[in-house]
mmCIF file of C-alpha atoms and ligand atoms in Angstrom:
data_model
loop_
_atom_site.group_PDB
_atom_site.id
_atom_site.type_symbol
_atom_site.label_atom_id
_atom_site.label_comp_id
_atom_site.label_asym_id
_atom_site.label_seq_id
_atom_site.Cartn_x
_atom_site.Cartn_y
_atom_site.Cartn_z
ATOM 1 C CA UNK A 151 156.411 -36.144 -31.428
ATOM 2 C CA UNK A 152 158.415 -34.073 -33.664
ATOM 3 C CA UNK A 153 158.138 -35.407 -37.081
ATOM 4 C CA UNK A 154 160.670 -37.024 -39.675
ATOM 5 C CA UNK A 155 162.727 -34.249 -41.914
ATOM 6 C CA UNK A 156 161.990 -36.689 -44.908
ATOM 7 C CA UNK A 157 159.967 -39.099 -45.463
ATOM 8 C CA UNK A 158 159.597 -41.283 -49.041
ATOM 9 C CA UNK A 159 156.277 -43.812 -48.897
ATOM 10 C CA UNK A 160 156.162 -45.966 -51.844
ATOM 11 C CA UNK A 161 158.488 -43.433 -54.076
ATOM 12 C CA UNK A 162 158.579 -44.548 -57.866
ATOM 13 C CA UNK A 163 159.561 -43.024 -60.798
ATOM 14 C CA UNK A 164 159.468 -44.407 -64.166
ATOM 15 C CA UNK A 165 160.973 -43.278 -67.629
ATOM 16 C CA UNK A 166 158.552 -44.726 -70.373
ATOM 17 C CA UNK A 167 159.138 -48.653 -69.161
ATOM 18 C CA UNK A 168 162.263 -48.220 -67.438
ATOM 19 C CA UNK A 169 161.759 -47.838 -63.668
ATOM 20 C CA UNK A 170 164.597 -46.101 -62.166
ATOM 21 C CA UNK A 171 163.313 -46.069 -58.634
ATOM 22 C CA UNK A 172 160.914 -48.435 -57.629
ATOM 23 C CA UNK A 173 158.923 -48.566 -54.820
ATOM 24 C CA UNK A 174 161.101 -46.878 -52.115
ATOM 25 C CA UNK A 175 160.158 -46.305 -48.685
ATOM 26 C CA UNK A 176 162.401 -44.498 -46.007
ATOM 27 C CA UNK A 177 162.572 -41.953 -43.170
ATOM 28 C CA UNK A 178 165.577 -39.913 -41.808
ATOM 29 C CA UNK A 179 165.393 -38.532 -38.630
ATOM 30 C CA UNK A 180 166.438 -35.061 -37.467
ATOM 31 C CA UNK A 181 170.823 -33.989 -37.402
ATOM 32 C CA UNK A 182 170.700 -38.304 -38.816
ATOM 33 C CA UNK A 183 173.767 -38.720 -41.654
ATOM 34 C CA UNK A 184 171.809 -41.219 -44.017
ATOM 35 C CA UNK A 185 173.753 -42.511 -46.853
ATOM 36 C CA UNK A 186 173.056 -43.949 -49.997
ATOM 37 C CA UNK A 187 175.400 -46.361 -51.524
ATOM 38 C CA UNK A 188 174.560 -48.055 -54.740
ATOM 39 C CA UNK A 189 176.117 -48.131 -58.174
ATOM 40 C CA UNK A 190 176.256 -46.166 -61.156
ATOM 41 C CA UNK A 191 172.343 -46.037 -61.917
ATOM 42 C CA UNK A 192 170.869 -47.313 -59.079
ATOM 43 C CA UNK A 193 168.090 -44.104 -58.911
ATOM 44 C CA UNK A 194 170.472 -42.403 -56.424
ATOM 45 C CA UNK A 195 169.778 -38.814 -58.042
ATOM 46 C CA UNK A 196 166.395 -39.527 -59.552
ATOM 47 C CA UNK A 197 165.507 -39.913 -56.232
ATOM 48 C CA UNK A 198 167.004 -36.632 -55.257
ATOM 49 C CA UNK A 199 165.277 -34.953 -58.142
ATOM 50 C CA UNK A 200 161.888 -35.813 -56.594
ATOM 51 C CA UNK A 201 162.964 -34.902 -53.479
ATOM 52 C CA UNK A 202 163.825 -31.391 -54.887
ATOM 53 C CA UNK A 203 160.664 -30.870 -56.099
ATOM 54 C CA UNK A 204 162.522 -30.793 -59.780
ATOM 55 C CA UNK A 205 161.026 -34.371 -61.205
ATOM 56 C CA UNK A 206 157.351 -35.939 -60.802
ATOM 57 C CA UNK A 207 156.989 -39.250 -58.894
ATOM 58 C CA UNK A 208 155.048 -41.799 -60.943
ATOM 59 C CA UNK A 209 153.637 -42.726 -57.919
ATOM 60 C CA UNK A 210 154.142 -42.629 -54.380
ATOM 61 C CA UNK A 211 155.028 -39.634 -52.281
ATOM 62 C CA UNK A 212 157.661 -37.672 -50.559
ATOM 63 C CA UNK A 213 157.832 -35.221 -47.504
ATOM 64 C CA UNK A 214 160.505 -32.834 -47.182
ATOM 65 C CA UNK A 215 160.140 -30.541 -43.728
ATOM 66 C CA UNK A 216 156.249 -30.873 -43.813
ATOM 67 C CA UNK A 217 156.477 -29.827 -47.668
ATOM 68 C CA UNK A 218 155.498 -31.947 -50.535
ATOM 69 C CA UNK A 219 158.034 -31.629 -52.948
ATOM 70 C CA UNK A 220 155.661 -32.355 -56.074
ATOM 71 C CA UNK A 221 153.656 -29.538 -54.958
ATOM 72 C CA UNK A 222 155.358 -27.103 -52.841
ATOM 73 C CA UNK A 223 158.864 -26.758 -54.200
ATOM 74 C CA UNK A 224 158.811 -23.256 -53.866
ATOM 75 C CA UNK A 225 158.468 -22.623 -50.252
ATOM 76 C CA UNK A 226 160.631 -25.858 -49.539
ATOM 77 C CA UNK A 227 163.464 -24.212 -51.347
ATOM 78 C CA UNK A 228 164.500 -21.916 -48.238
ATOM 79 C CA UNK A 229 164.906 -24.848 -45.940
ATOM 80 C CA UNK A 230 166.848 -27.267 -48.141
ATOM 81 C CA UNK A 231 170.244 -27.317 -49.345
ATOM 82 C CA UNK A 232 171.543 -29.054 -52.326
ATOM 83 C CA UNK A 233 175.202 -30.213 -53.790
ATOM 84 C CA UNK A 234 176.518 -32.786 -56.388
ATOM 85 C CA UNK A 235 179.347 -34.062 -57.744
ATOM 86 C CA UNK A 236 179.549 -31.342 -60.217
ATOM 87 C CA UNK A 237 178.862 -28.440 -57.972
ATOM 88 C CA UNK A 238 178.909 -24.797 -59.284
ATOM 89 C CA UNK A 239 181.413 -22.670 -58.223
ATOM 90 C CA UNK A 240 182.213 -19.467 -59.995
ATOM 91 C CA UNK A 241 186.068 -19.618 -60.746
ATOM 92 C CA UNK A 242 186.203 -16.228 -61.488
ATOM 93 C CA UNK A 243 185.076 -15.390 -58.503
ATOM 94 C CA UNK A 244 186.829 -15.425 -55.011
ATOM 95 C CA UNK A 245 185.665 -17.511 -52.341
ATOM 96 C CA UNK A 246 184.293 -14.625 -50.299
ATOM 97 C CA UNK A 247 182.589 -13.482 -53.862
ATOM 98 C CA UNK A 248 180.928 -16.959 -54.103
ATOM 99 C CA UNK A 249 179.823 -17.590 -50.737
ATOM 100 C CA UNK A 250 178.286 -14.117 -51.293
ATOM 101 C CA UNK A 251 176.794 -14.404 -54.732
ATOM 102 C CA UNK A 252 175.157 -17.673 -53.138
ATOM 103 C CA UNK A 253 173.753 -15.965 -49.980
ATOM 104 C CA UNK A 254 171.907 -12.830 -52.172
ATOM 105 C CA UNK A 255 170.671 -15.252 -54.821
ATOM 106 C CA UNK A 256 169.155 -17.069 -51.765
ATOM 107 C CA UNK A 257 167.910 -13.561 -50.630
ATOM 108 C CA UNK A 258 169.857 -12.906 -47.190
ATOM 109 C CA UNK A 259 170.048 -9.562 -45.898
ATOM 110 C CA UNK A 260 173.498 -8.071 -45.495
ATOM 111 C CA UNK A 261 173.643 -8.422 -41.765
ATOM 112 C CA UNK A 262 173.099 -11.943 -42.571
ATOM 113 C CA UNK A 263 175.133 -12.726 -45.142
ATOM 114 C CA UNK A 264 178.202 -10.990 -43.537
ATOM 115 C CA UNK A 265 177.425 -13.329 -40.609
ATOM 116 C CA UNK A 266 176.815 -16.261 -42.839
ATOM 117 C CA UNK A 267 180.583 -15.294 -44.691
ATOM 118 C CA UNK A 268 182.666 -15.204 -41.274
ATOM 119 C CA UNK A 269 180.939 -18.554 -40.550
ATOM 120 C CA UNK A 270 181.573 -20.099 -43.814
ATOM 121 C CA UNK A 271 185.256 -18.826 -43.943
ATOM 122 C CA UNK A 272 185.499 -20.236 -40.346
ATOM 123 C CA UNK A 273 184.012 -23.962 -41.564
ATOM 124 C CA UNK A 274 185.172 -24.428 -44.644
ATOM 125 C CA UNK A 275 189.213 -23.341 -42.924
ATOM 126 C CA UNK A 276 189.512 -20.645 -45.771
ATOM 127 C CA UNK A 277 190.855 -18.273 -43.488
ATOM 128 C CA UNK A 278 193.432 -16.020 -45.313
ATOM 129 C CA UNK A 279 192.450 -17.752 -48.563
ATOM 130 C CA UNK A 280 188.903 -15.409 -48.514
ATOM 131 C CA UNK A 281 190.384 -13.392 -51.381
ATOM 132 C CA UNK A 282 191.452 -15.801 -53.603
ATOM 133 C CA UNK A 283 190.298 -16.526 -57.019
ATOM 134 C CA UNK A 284 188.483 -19.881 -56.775
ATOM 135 C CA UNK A 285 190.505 -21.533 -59.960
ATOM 136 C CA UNK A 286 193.650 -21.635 -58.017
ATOM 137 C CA UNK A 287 191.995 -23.214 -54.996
ATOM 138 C CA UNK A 288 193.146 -27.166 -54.642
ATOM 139 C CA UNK A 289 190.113 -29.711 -54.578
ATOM 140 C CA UNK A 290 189.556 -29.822 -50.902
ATOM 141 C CA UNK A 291 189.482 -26.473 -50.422
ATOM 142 C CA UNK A 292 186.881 -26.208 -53.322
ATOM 143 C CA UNK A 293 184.565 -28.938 -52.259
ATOM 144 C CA UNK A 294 184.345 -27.466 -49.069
ATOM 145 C CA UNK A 295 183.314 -23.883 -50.189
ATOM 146 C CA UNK A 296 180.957 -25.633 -52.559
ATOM 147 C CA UNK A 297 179.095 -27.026 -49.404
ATOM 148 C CA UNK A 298 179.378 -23.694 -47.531
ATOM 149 C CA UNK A 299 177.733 -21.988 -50.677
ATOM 150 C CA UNK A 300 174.857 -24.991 -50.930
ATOM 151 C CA UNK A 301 174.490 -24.010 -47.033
ATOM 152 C CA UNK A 302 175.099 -20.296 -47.027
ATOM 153 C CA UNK A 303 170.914 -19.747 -45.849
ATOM 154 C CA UNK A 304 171.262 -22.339 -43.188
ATOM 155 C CA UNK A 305 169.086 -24.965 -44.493
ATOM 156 C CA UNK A 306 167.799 -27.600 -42.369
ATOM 157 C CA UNK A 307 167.791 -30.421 -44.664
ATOM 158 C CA UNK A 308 170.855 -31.139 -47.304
ATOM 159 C CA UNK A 309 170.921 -33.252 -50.139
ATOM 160 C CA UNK A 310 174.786 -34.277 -50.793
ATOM 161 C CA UNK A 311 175.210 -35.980 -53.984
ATOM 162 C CA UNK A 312 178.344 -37.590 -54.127
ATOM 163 C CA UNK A 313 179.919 -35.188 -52.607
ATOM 164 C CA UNK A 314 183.324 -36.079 -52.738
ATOM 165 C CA UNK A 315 184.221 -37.941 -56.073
ATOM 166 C CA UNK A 316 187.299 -37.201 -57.453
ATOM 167 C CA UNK A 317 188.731 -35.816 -54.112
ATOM 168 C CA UNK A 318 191.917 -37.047 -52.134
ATOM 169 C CA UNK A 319 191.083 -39.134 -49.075
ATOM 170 C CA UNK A 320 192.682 -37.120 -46.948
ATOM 171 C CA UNK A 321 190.331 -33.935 -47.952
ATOM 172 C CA UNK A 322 187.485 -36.949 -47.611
ATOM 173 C CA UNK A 323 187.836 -36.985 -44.241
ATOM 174 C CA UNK A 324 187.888 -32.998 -43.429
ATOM 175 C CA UNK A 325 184.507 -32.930 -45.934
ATOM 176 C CA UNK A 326 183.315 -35.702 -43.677
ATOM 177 C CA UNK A 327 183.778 -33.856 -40.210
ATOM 178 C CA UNK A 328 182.270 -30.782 -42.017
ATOM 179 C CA UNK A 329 179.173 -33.163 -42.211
ATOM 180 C CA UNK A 330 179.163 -34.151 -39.218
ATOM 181 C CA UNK A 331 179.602 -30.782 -37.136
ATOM 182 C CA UNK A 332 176.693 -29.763 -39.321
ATOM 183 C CA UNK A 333 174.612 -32.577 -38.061
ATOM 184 C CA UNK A 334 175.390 -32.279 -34.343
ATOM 185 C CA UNK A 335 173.650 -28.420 -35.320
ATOM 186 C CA UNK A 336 170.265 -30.329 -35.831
ATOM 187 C CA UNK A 337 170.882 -30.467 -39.637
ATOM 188 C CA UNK A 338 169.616 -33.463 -41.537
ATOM 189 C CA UNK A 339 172.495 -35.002 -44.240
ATOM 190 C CA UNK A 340 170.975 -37.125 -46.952
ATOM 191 C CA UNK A 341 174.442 -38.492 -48.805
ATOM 192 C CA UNK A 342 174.929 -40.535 -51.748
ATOM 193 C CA UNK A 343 178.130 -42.127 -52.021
ATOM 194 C CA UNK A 344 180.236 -44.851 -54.191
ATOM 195 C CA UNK A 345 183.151 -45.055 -51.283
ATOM 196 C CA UNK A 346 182.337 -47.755 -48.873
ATOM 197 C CA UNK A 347 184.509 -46.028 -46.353
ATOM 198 C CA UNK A 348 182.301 -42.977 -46.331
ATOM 199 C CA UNK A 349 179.226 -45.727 -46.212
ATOM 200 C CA UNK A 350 180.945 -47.119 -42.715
ATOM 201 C CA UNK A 351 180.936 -43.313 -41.584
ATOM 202 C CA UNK A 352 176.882 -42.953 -42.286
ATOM 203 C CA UNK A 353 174.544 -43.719 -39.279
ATOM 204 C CA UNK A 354 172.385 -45.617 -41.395
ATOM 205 C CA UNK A 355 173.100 -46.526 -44.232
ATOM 206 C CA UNK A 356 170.591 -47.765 -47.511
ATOM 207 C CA UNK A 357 171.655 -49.939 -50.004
ATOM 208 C CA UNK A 358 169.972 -49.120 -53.373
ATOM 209 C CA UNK A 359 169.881 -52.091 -56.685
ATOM 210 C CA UNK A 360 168.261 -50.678 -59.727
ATOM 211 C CA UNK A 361 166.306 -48.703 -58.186
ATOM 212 C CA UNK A 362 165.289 -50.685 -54.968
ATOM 213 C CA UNK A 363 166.158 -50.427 -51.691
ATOM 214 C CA UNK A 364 167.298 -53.650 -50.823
ATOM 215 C CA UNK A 365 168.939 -53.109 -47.490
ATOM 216 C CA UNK A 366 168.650 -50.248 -44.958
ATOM 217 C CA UNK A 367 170.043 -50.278 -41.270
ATOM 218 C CA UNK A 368 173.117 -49.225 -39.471
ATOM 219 C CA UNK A 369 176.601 -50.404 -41.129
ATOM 220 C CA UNK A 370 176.933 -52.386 -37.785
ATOM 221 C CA UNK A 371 173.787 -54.323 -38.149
ATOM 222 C CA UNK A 372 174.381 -54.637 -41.445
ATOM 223 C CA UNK A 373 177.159 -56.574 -41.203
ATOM 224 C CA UNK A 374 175.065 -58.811 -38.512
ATOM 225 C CA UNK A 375 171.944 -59.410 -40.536
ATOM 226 C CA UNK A 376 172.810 -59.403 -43.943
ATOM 227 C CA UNK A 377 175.486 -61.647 -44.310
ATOM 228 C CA UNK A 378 174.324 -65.301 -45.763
ATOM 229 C CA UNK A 379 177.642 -66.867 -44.916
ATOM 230 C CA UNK A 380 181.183 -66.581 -43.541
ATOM 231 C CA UNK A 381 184.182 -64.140 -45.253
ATOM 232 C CA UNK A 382 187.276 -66.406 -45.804
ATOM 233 C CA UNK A 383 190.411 -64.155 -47.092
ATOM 234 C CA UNK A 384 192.918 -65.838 -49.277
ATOM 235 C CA UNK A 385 196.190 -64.155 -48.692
ATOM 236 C CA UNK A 386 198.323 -64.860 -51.749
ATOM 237 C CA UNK A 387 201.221 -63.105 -53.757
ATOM 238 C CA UNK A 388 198.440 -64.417 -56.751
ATOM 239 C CA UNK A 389 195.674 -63.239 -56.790
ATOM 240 C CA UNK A 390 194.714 -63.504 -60.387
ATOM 241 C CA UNK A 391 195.651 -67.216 -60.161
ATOM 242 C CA UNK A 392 193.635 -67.549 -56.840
ATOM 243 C CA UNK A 393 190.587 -66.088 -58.419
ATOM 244 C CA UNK A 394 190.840 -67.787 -61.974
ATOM 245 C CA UNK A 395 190.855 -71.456 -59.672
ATOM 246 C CA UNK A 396 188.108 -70.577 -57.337
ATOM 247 C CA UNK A 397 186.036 -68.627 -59.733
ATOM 248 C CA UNK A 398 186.166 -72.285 -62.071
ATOM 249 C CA UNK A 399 185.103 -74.390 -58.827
ATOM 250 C CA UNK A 400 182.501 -71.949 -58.207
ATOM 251 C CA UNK A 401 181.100 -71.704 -61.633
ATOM 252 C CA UNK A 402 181.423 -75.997 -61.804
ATOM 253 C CA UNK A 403 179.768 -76.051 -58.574
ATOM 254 C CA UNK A 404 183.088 -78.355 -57.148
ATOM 255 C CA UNK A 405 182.811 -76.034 -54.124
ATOM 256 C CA UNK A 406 179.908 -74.442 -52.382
ATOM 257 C CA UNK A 407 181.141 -70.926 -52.618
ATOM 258 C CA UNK A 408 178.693 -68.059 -52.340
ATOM 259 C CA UNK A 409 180.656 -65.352 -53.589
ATOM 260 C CA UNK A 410 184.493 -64.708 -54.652
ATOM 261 C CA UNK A 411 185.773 -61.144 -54.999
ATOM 262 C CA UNK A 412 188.807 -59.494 -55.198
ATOM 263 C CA UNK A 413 189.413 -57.172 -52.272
ATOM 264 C CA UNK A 414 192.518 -55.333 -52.797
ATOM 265 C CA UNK A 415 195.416 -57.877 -53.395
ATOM 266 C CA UNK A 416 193.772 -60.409 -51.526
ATOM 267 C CA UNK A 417 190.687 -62.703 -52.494
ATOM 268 C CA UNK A 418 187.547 -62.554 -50.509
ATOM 269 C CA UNK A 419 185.166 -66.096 -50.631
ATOM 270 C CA UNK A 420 182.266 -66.347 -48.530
ATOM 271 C CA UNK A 421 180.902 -69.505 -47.710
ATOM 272 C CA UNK A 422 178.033 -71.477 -45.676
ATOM 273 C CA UNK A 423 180.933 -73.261 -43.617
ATOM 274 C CA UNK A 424 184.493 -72.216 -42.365
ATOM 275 C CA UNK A 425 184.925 -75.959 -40.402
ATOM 276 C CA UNK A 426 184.690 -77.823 -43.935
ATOM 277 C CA UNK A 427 185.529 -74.809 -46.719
ATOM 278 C CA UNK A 428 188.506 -73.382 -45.416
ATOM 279 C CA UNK A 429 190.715 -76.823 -45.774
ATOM 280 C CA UNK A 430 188.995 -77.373 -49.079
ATOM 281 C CA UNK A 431 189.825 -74.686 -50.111
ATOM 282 C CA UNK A 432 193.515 -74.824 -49.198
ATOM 283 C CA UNK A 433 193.813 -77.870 -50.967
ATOM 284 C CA UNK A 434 191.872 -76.573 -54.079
ATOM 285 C CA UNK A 435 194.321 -73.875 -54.231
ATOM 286 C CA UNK A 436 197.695 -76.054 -53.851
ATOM 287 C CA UNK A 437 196.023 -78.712 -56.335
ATOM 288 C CA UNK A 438 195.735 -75.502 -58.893
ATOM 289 C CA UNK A 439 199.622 -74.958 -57.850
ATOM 290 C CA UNK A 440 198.502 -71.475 -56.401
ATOM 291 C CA UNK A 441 200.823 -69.857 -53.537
ATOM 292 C CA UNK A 442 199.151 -69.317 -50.462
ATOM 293 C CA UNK A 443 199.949 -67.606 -47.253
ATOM 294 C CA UNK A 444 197.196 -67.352 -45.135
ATOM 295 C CA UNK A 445 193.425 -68.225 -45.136
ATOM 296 C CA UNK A 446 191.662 -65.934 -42.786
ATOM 297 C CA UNK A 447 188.536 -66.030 -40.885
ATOM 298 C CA UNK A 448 187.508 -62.598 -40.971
ATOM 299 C CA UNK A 449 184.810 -60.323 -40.121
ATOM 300 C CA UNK A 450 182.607 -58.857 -43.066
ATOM 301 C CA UNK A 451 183.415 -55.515 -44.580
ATOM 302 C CA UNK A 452 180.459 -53.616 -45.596
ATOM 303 C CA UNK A 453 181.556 -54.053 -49.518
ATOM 304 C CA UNK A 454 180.927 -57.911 -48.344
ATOM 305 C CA UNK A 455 177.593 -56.804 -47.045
ATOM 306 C CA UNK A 456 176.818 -55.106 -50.110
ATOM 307 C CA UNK A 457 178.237 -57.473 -52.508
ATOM 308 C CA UNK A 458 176.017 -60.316 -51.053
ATOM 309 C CA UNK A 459 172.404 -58.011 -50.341
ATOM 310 C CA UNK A 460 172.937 -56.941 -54.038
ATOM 311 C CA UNK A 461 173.662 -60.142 -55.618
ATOM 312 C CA UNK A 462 170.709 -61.887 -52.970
ATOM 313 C CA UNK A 463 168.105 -59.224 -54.104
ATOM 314 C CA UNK A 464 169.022 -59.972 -57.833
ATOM 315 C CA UNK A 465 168.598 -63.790 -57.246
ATOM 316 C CA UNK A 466 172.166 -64.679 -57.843
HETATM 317 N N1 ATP B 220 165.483 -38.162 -67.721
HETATM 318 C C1 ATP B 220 165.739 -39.464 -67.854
HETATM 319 N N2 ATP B 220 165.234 -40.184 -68.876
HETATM 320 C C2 ATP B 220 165.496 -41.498 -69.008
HETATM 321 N N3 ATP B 220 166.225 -42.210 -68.141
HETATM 322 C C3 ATP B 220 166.771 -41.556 -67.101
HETATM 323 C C4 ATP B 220 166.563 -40.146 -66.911
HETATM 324 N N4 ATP B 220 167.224 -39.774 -65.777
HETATM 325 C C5 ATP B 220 167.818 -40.897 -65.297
HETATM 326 N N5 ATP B 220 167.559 -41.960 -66.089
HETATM 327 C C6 ATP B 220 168.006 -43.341 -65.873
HETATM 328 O O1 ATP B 220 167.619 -43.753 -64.582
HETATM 329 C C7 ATP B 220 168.593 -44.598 -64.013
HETATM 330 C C8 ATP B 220 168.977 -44.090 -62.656
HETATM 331 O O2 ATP B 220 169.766 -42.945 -62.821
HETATM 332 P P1 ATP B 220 170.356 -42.114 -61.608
HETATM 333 O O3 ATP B 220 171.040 -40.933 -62.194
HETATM 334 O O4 ATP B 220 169.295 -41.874 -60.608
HETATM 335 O O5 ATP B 220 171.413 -43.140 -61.013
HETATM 336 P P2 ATP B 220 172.491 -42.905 -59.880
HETATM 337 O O6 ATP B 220 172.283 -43.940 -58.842
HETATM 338 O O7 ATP B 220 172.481 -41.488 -59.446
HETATM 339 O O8 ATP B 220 173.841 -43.257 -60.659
HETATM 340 P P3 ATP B 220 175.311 -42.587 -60.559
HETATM 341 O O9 ATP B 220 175.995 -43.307 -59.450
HETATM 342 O O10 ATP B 220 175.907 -42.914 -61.878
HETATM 343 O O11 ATP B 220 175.157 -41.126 -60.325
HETATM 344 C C9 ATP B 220 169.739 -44.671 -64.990
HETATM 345 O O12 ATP B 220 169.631 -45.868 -65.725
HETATM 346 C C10 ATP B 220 169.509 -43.455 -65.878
HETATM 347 O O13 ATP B 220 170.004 -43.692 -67.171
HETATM 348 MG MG1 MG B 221 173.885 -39.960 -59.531
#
């Protein structure tokens, strides 16, 4: 049996007595999107870094393509691709000048790299914008020749770091089928992400909490094993009012609520029972003199997943 692309046993790295990741243990299988959603410090890139080869793990290990990235960074290189938030594109350059600057830094021949251009060009839909200068490209168009740059030797593992913050949804979506026609070519997508959308679009997805994995399986089963409770959705012109009443019965324990979020204009409250909470909370709400339209029995979103694993795994 072919083996996984990476594998992470036991992966911890600590900075004096802060432990940023702690204990992590995963496997992505080959042309597999993986994501990685957690928040701002959750050892998303730290765990990147070690499996770059750039950082040290305190302890526990890491195989990248056979390669141990402590060890054998150097000859991993070829085969791996990397690209964050705050890629490096040359502005001064065009795009043909930076997809090409990329390929003979990675040492391609010419043959290659001329192949490597068309295809890039062809990907990244910069036809008859090859020539411009890379400052007047719009986001999208940027983003996407970043990626064909961190790809231009046709690596079989990439590292995507937030790929896409700061980019319009719709430009989202045509980075997201970039990542996916790369992974139906056998290449394995390792993608950290804040956007719960782009979580939904992973095939598995992890869910990191300072530095632990707390939760790792498709978004689907997610949704089926993680929840502790039911979603009601509070429809009500508002919200603020809604969540100031049932934030104050939570907090005075007057209602078993589990959890109560805001979720767009609406108010999200998960709770053991839907029989017995949802008229109690009607009539908490029209006690409090809160309008309310509708109270919904709804499926969980993965933010709902996430909310609740996170909040579980910290005893809340
Ligand atoms: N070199 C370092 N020395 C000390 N602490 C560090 C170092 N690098 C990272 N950290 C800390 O480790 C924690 C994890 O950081 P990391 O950058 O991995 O988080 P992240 O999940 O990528 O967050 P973000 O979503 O903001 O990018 C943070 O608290 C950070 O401050
Ligand atoms: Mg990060």
């Amino acid at each position: 049996m072919e083996s996984h692309p990476i594998i992470v046993e036991d992966l911890t790295k600590k900075f004096g007595d802060f432990t940023a990741v702690d204990h992590v243990s995963f496997y992505v299988n080959r042309g597999e999107v993986y994501g990685w959603l957690g928040p701002n410090g959750a050892g998303k890139t730290t765990t990147i870094r070690m499996l770059l080869g750039l950082l040290r793990p305190t302890s526990g290990r890491a195989e990248v393509l056979g390669f141990d990235p402590a060890t054998q960074a150097k000859a991993m290189q070829a085969h791996v691709g990397y690209m964050s938030q705050l890629f490096t594109l040359y502005n001064d350059l065009t795009a043909r000048e930076n997809i090409r600057f990329y390929g003979l830094a990675y040492g391609l021949s010419r043959r290659k790299l001329r192949r490597r251009e068309a295809q890039i060009i062809e990907m990244a839909d910069l036809k008859g914008r090859e020539n411009v200068l890379t400052r007047n490209l719009s986001g999208g168009w940027k983003q996407r020749l970043a990626l064909g740059c961190a790809i231009v030797h046709e690596p079989q593992v990439v590292f995507l770091d937030e790929p896409t913050a700061g980019v319009d949804p719709i430009s989202r979506r045509e980075f997201w089928e970039l990542i996916y026609l790369m992974a139906q070519q056998g290449v394995t997508v390792l993608v950290t992400t804040h956007y719960m959308d782009e979580a939904e679009l992973c095939q598995r997805v992890g869910f990191l909490s300072h530095g632990k994995l707390v939760a790792l399986d498709t978004p689907a089963r997610l949704k089926e094993t993680q929840m502790r409770g039911h979603v009601l959705e509070v429809s009500t012109p508002d919200a603020d009012a809604a969540m100031r009443t049932l934030k104050t019965a939570q907090r005075e324990g007057r209602l078993p609520l589990q959890e109560v979020a805001l979720y767009g204009s609406q108010v999200h409250v998960v709770v053991p029972d839907v029989a017995e909470l949802k008229p109690a909370l009607a009539a908490l709400l029209a006690a409090d003199g809160v309008p309310v339209t509708a109270i919904s029995w709804i499926a969980p979103s993965l933010e709902d997943v996430f909310i609740a694993t996170v909040k579980h795994s910290e005893g809340v």
